[in-house]
mmCIF file of C-alpha atoms in Angstrom:
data_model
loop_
_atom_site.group_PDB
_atom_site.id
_atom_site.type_symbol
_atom_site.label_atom_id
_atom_site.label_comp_id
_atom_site.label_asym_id
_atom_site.label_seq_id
_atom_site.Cartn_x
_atom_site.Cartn_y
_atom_site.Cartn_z
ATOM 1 C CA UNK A 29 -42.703 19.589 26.388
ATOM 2 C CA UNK A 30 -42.092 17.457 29.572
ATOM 3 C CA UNK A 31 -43.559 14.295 27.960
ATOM 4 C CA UNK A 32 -40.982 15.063 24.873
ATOM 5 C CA UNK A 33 -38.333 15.097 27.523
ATOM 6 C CA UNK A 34 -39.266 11.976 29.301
ATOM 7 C CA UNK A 35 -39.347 10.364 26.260
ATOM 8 C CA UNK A 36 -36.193 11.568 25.338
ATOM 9 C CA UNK A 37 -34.295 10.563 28.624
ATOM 10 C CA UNK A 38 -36.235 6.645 28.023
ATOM 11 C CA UNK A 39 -34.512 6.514 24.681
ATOM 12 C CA UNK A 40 -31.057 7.888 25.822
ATOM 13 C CA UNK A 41 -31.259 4.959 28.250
ATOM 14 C CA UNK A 42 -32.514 2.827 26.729
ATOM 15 C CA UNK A 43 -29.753 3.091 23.530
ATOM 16 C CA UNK A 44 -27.385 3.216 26.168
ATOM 17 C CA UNK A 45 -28.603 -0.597 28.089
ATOM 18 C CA UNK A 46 -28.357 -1.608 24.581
ATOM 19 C CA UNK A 47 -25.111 -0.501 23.629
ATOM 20 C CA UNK A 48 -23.505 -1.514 27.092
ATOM 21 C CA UNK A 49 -24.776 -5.282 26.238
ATOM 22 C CA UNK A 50 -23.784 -5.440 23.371
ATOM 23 C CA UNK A 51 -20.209 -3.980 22.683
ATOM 24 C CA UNK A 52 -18.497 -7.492 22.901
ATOM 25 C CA UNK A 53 -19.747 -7.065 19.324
ATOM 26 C CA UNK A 54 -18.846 -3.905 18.055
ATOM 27 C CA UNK A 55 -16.091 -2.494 20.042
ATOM 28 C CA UNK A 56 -13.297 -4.525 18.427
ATOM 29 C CA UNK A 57 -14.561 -3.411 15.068
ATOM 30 C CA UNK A 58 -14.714 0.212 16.514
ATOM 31 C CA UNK A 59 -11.294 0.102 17.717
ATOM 32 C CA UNK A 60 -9.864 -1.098 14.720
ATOM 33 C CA UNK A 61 -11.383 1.657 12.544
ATOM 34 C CA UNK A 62 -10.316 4.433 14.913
ATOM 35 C CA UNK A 63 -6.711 2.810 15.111
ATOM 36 C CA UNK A 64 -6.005 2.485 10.978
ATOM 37 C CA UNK A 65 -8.284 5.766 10.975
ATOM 38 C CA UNK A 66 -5.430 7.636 13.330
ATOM 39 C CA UNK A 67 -2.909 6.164 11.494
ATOM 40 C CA UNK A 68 -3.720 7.269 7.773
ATOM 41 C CA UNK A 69 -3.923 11.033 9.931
ATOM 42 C CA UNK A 70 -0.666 11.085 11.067
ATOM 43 C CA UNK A 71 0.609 9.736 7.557
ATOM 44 C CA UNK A 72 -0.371 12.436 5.513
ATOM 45 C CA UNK A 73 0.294 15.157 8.516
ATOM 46 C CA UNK A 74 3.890 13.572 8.591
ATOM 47 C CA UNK A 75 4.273 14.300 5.001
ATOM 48 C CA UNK A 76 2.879 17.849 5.414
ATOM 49 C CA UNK A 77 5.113 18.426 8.344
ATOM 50 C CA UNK A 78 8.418 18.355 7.400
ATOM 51 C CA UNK A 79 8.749 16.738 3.551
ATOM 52 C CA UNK A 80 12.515 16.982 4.024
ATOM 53 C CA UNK A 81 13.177 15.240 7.597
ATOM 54 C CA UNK A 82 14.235 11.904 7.151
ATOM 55 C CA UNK A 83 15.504 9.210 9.438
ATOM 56 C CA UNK A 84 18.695 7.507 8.492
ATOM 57 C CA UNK A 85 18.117 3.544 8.742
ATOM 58 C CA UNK A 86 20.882 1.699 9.719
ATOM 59 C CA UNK A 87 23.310 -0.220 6.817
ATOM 60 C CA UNK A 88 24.559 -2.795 8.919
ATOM 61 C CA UNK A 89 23.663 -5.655 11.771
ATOM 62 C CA UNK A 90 25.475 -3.597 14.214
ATOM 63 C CA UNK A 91 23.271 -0.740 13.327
ATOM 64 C CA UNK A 92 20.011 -2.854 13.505
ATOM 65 C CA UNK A 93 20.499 -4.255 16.787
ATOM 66 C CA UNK A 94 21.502 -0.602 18.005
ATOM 67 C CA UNK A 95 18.005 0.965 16.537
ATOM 68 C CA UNK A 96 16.603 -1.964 18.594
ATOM 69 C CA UNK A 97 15.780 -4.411 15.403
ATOM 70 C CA UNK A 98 17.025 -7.323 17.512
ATOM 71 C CA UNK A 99 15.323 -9.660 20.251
ATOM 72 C CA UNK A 100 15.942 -12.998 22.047
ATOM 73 C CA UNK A 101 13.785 -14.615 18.906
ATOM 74 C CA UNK A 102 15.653 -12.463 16.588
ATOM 75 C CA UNK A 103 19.029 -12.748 17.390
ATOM 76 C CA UNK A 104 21.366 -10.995 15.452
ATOM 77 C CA UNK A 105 24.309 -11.227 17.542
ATOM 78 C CA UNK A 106 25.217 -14.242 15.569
ATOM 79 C CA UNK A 107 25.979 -12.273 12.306
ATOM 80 C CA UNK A 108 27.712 -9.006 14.768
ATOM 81 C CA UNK A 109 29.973 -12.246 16.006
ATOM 82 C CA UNK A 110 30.786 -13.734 12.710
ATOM 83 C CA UNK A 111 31.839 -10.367 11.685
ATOM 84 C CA UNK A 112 29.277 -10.465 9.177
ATOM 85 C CA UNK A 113 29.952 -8.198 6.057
ATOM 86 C CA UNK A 114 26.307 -7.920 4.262
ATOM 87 C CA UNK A 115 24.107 -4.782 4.408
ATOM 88 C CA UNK A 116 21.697 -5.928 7.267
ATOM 89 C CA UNK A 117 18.088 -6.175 7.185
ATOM 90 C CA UNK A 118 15.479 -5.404 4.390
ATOM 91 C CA UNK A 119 15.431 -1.432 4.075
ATOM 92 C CA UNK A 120 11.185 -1.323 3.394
ATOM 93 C CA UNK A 121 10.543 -3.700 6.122
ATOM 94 C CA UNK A 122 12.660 -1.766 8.428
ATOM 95 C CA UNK A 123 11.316 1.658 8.154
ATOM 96 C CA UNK A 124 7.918 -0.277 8.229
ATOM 97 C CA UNK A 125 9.248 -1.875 11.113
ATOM 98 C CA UNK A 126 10.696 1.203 13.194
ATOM 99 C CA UNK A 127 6.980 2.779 12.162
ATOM 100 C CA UNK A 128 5.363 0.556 13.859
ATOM 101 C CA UNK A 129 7.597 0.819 17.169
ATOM 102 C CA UNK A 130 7.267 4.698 17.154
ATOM 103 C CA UNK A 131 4.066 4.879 16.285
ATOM 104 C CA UNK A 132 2.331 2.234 18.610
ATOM 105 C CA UNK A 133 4.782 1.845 21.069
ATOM 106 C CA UNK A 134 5.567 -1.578 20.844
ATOM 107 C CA UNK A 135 8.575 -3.767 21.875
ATOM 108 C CA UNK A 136 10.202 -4.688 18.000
ATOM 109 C CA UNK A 137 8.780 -8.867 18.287
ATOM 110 C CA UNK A 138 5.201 -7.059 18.824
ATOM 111 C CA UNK A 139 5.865 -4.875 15.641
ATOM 112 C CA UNK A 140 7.456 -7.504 13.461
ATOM 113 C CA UNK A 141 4.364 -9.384 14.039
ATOM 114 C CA UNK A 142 2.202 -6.637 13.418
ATOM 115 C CA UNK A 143 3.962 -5.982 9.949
ATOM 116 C CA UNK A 144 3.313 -9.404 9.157
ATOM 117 C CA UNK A 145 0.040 -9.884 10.015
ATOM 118 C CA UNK A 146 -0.300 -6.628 7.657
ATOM 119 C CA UNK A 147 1.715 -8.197 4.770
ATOM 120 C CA UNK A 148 -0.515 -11.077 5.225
ATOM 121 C CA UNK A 149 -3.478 -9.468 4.726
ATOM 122 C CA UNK A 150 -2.456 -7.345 2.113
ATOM 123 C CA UNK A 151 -1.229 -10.747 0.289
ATOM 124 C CA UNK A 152 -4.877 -12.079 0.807
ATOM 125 C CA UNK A 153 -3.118 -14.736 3.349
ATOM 126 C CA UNK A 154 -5.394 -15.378 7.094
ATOM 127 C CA UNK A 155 -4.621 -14.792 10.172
ATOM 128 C CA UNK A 156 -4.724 -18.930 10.165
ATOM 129 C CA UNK A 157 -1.810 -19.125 7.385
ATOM 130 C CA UNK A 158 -4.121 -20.077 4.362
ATOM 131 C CA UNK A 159 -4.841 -18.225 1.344
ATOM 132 C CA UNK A 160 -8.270 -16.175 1.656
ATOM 133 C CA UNK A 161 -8.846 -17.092 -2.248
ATOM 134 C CA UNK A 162 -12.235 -18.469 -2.412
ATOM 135 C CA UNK A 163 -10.643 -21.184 -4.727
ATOM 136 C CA UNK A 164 -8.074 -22.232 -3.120
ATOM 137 C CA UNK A 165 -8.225 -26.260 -2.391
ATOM 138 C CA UNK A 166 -5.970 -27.601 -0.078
ATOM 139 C CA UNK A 167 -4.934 -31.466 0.002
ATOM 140 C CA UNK A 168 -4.006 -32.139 3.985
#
């Protein structure tokens, strides 16, 4: 019994020396999982919740830059200024948008990036800008 248990403790540290040198490699990959993981969770538990709660988006530029869909890169005091009468930002990009912000905290340039970096990869598009299409032939 005491040999099983030395053995046991060498392996348990032994795993563990291994996983410490090595989670450069998988931790990223880890974290990643765990994150889209968390997020498909509190999707269908948001759904479950409360079918019938619904945030109102805002219809306007005024109302963007109030629910904090504005920055210094994304200026939209421009349009407020020019008395701009059009409906304001995308509606599905929005609530994708504001998502993002609730969800991972994040100031709105951090989540507009994140929803296109998303978008990208949905569209088979790299992190890099070019298509992912094994095909694809470029001319530059």
């Amino acid at each position: 019994m005491a040999l099983f248990l030395y053995g046991l403790a060498l392996l348990v540290i032994v795993a563990g020396s291994i996983l410490y040198w090595t989670r450069q490699r998988w931790i990223s990959p880890l974290v990643a999982t765990v994150q889209s993981a968390t997020d498909r969770i509190s999707d269908r538990l948001s759904s479950i919740r409360s079918p019938f709660s619904y945030t109102r988006l805002p219809s306007t530029f005024v109302g963007d830059a109030e629910a904090g869909l504005s920055s210094s890169t994304f200026d939209l005091a421009g349009n407020i200024e020019g008395s701009d009468g059009r409906a304001g930002l995308d509606d599905a990009s929005k609530a994708a948008i504001l998502k993002i912000m609730k969800k991972r905290r994040l100031p709105f340039d951090e989540a507009r990036r994140v929803y296109m970096e998303q978008r990208f990869k949905d569209n088979g598009i790299g992190a890099d800008g070019l298509p992912r299409d094994p095909k694809f032939v470029s001319f530059s």
